Short mmCIF file of C-alpha atoms in Angstrom, two decimals:
data_model
loop_
_atom_site.label_atom_id
_atom_site.label_comp_id
_atom_site.label_asym_id
_atom_site.label_seq_id
_atom_site.Cartn_x
_atom_site.Cartn_y
_atom_site.Cartn_z
CA MET A 67 -6.64 -17.04 -10.42
CA LEU A 68 -6.21 -15.46 -6.83
CA ALA A 69 -8.40 -17.54 -5.68
CA LEU A 70 -6.62 -20.90 -6.49
CA VAL A 71 -3.87 -18.64 -4.78
CA ASP A 72 -5.61 -18.32 -1.25
CA ALA A 73 -6.66 -22.02 -1.46
CA ALA A 74 -3.38 -23.37 -2.38
CA VAL A 75 -2.63 -21.25 1.07
CA SER A 76 -4.85 -22.84 2.77
CA ALA A 77 -4.27 -26.16 1.94
CA ASP A 78 -0.51 -26.16 2.52
CA PRO A 79 0.22 -23.43 5.87
CA THR A 80 4.64 -23.75 5.15
CA ILE A 81 4.59 -21.79 1.33
CA VAL A 82 7.51 -19.88 1.90
CA LYS A 83 6.96 -16.10 0.64
CA PRO A 84 9.17 -15.93 -2.71
CA GLU A 85 6.70 -18.78 -3.81
CA LEU A 86 3.57 -16.96 -2.70
CA ARG A 87 4.57 -13.78 -4.54
CA GLN A 88 5.46 -15.11 -7.84
CA ARG A 89 1.96 -17.12 -6.74
CA LEU A 90 0.31 -13.61 -6.36
CA ARG A 91 2.54 -11.48 -9.35
CA THR A 92 0.73 -14.30 -11.27
CA ALA A 93 -2.74 -13.32 -10.01
CA LEU A 94 -2.98 -10.65 -10.68
CA ALA A 95 -1.24 -10.00 -13.70
CA GLY A 96 -4.74 -12.11 -15.27
CA ILE A 97 -6.69 -9.40 -14.13
CA GLU A 98 -8.16 -7.85 -17.39
CA SER A 99 -7.43 -3.39 -17.36
CA ASP A 100 -11.23 -2.64 -17.01
CA ASP A 101 -11.84 -5.11 -14.40
CA LEU A 102 -8.93 -4.23 -12.47
CA ALA A 103 -10.18 -0.13 -12.73
CA GLY A 104 -13.18 -0.51 -11.76
CA ARG A 105 -12.55 -2.53 -8.39
CA SER A 106 -9.83 0.49 -7.84
CA LEU A 107 -12.68 2.90 -8.02
CA ARG A 108 -14.12 0.78 -5.61
CA ALA A 109 -11.80 0.73 -3.45
CA ALA A 110 -11.15 4.27 -3.74
CA HIS A 111 -14.46 4.83 -2.46
CA HIS A 112 -14.11 2.81 0.99
CA VAL A 113 -10.97 5.25 1.46
CA PHE A 114 -12.54 8.43 1.39
CA GLU A 115 -15.09 7.06 4.17
CA LEU A 116 -12.77 6.21 6.72
CA PRO A 117 -12.37 8.59 10.08
CA GLU A 118 -8.79 7.46 9.35
CA TYR A 119 -9.57 9.78 6.25
CA ILE A 120 -11.32 12.64 7.04
CA ARG A 121 -9.74 13.59 9.76
CA ALA A 122 -5.87 13.33 8.04
CA GLU A 123 -4.63 16.54 6.83
CA SER A 124 -1.58 14.60 5.30
CA VAL A 125 -1.60 11.53 3.16
CA MET A 126 1.21 9.05 2.22
CA VAL A 127 -0.39 7.26 -0.98
CA PHE A 128 1.65 5.15 -3.29
CA LEU A 129 1.88 4.97 -6.77
CA SER A 130 0.70 2.59 -8.24
CA LEU A 131 2.56 0.05 -10.54
CA PRO A 132 0.94 -2.27 -13.47
CA HIS A 133 -1.25 -4.63 -12.27
CA GLU A 134 -1.74 -3.18 -8.42
CA VAL A 135 -4.99 -1.24 -7.14
CA ASP A 136 -4.88 2.26 -8.55
CA THR A 137 -3.41 4.62 -6.29
CA THR A 138 -4.66 7.93 -8.63
CA PRO A 139 -8.49 8.16 -7.82
CA ILE A 140 -7.08 8.39 -4.04
CA VAL A 141 -4.19 10.87 -4.61
CA LEU A 142 -7.12 14.12 -6.39
CA ARG A 143 -9.00 13.32 -3.58
CA CYS A 144 -6.77 13.98 -1.63
CA TRP A 145 -5.97 17.01 -3.02
CA GLN A 146 -9.62 17.80 -3.58
CA ASP A 147 -10.54 17.88 -0.68
CA GLY A 148 -7.11 19.87 0.72
CA LYS A 149 -5.01 17.73 1.93
CA ARG A 150 -1.25 17.26 1.83
CA VAL A 151 -0.55 14.78 -0.78
CA LEU A 152 3.59 12.55 -0.03
CA ALA A 153 4.91 10.10 -1.99
CA PRO A 154 7.89 7.40 -1.48
CA LYS A 155 11.21 8.58 -3.06
CA VAL A 156 13.68 5.76 -2.68
CA SER A 157 16.97 6.24 -1.38
CA TRP A 158 18.93 2.90 -2.41
CA ASN A 159 22.40 3.85 -0.40
CA GLN A 160 20.21 3.97 2.71
CA ARG A 161 18.11 1.27 1.89
CA ARG A 162 14.43 3.83 3.16
CA MET A 163 11.98 5.31 1.32
CA LEU A 164 11.75 8.90 1.89
CA PRO A 165 8.03 10.91 2.14
CA VAL A 166 8.32 13.69 -0.35
CA GLU A 167 5.07 16.26 -1.42
CA ILE A 168 3.91 16.25 -3.78
CA ARG A 169 1.07 18.19 -5.97
CA SER A 170 0.82 17.56 -9.53
CA LEU A 171 1.14 13.41 -11.31
CA THR A 172 2.59 14.89 -14.32
CA ASP A 173 5.03 17.34 -13.15
CA ASP A 174 6.63 15.73 -10.07
CA LEU A 175 6.95 12.80 -10.79
CA ALA A 176 9.95 10.36 -13.35
CA ALA A 177 9.79 6.65 -13.72
CA SER A 178 12.99 5.98 -11.59
CA ASN A 179 16.38 3.33 -12.30
CA MET A 180 13.74 0.37 -11.40
CA GLY A 181 10.80 1.95 -13.10
CA ILE A 182 8.72 3.40 -10.24
CA ARG A 183 7.49 6.86 -10.61
CA GLU A 184 8.23 8.83 -7.62
CA PRO A 185 8.88 12.78 -6.76
CA VAL A 186 11.36 14.26 -9.57
CA ALA A 187 12.82 16.29 -5.84
CA GLY A 188 11.28 18.18 -2.79
CA LEU A 189 12.48 18.30 0.93
CA PRO A 190 11.56 15.05 2.75
CA PHE A 191 8.27 15.71 4.67
CA PRO A 192 8.18 15.03 8.69
CA VAL A 193 7.20 11.68 9.74
CA ASP A 194 5.77 13.06 12.56
CA SER A 195 3.44 14.68 10.86
CA ILE A 196 2.01 11.90 8.22
CA ASP A 197 -1.72 11.42 9.30
CA LEU A 198 -2.57 8.68 7.51
CA VAL A 199 0.08 5.48 5.10
CA ILE A 200 -2.08 3.81 2.10
CA VAL A 201 1.07 1.43 2.24
CA PRO A 202 0.55 -1.30 -0.80
CA GLY A 203 0.73 -5.17 -0.86
CA LEU A 204 1.29 -7.95 -2.61
CA GLY A 205 -1.36 -9.47 0.29
CA PHE A 206 -2.63 -8.79 3.26
CA ASP A 207 -4.14 -11.56 5.88
CA GLU A 208 -6.84 -11.87 7.69
CA TYR A 209 -4.27 -10.96 11.30
CA GLY A 210 -2.91 -7.47 9.44
CA ASN A 211 0.41 -9.26 7.78
CA ARG A 212 0.97 -8.36 5.21
CA LEU A 213 3.58 -9.20 2.82
CA GLY A 214 5.59 -7.21 -0.30
CA ARG A 215 7.40 -7.81 -2.46
CA GLY A 216 10.77 -8.65 -0.46
CA ARG A 217 13.17 -5.32 0.15
CA GLY A 218 12.03 -4.14 3.67
CA PHE A 219 11.33 -0.90 2.68
CA TYR A 220 7.86 -0.16 4.05
CA ASP A 221 8.90 -2.39 6.48
CA ARG A 222 11.55 0.07 7.63
CA PHE A 223 9.39 2.78 6.98
CA LEU A 224 6.39 1.89 9.78
CA ALA A 225 8.88 0.57 12.05
CA HIS A 226 10.14 4.59 12.25
CA PRO A 227 9.95 5.92 15.78
CA GLY A 228 8.63 8.49 15.15
CA PHE A 229 6.02 7.84 12.86
CA ARG A 230 2.66 7.80 15.09
CA GLY A 231 -0.10 7.68 11.63
CA VAL A 232 -2.71 5.19 10.13
CA ALA A 233 -1.14 1.54 8.60
CA CYS A 234 -3.76 0.71 5.81
CA GLY A 235 -3.48 -1.14 3.21
CA LEU A 236 -4.77 -1.04 0.62
CA GLY A 237 -5.23 -4.44 -2.35
CA LEU A 238 -7.74 -6.27 -4.03
CA GLN A 239 -10.75 -8.49 -1.57
CA THR A 240 -8.46 -11.36 -3.52
CA GLN A 241 -5.48 -10.65 -2.28
CA MET A 242 -7.06 -11.28 1.33
CA LEU A 243 -5.16 -14.85 2.83
CA PRO A 244 -6.35 -16.67 5.60
CA ARG A 245 -2.49 -16.49 7.16
CA LEU A 246 0.31 -15.55 5.69
CA PRO A 247 3.94 -16.73 6.91
CA HIS A 248 5.56 -13.43 9.19
CA GLY A 249 8.51 -12.36 10.63
CA PRO A 250 9.88 -10.03 13.51
CA LEU A 251 10.83 -7.12 11.06
CA ASP A 252 7.64 -7.43 9.64
CA ARG A 253 5.27 -4.87 10.13
CA ARG A 254 1.47 -5.43 10.78
CA VAL A 255 -1.43 -2.60 8.57
CA ASP A 256 -3.97 -0.55 11.03
CA LEU A 257 -6.58 -1.92 8.39
CA VAL A 258 -7.01 -3.15 4.85
CA VAL A 259 -9.50 -1.68 2.84
CA THR A 260 -10.48 -3.58 -1.22
CA GLU A 261 -13.01 -3.08 -3.53
CA GLU A 262 -15.97 -5.17 -0.45
CA ASN A 263 -14.60 -4.91 2.57
CA VAL A 264 -12.30 -2.68 5.91
CA TYR A 265 -11.04 -5.10 7.86
CA ARG A 266 -9.75 -3.60 11.06
CA PHE A 267 -7.22 -5.05 13.30
CA ARG A 268 -6.32 -2.69 16.03
CA PRO A 269 -8.41 -0.03 17.95
#
């Protein structure tokens, strides 16, 4: 199904973001849970081999939704490796994400009104002290462009003047598209990791 999305984008580069998001959501929803779990684990192992991961002391990780690459193995490995794990907490009033440290995937998290798992409490972690951010996306392209869910939270976060870390997109190989539509407010990632490859876009 995702290959059909890829072919559609190649054939019609004028496809707009809302239509592309819907196609990608539909395609991802069709992946069997066992297949997704296996591919997620393979992608996680590629993350563990990254020099950026190895030297990172603090890692901000998105808490995956159903039909997204599962980030649970990454969170658990970070703790095993003695790294500080941060999760995004959304401030809807301020229209931004706050990185908050977590030490448990059960006690420290709760579902928000939007159905997103996020930290229950905790003070925001300094943005300039975050070494690595694992970034979600519905799609990525071969130039580092990312297609999110349309609210712009990660774009604004990565544009924070204090952020000096590495932005690493995480997805499935078939979420890599030839070219995505993008605008001046869209932020590129530094690399993308899938279950098959690591793509780097900046020195």
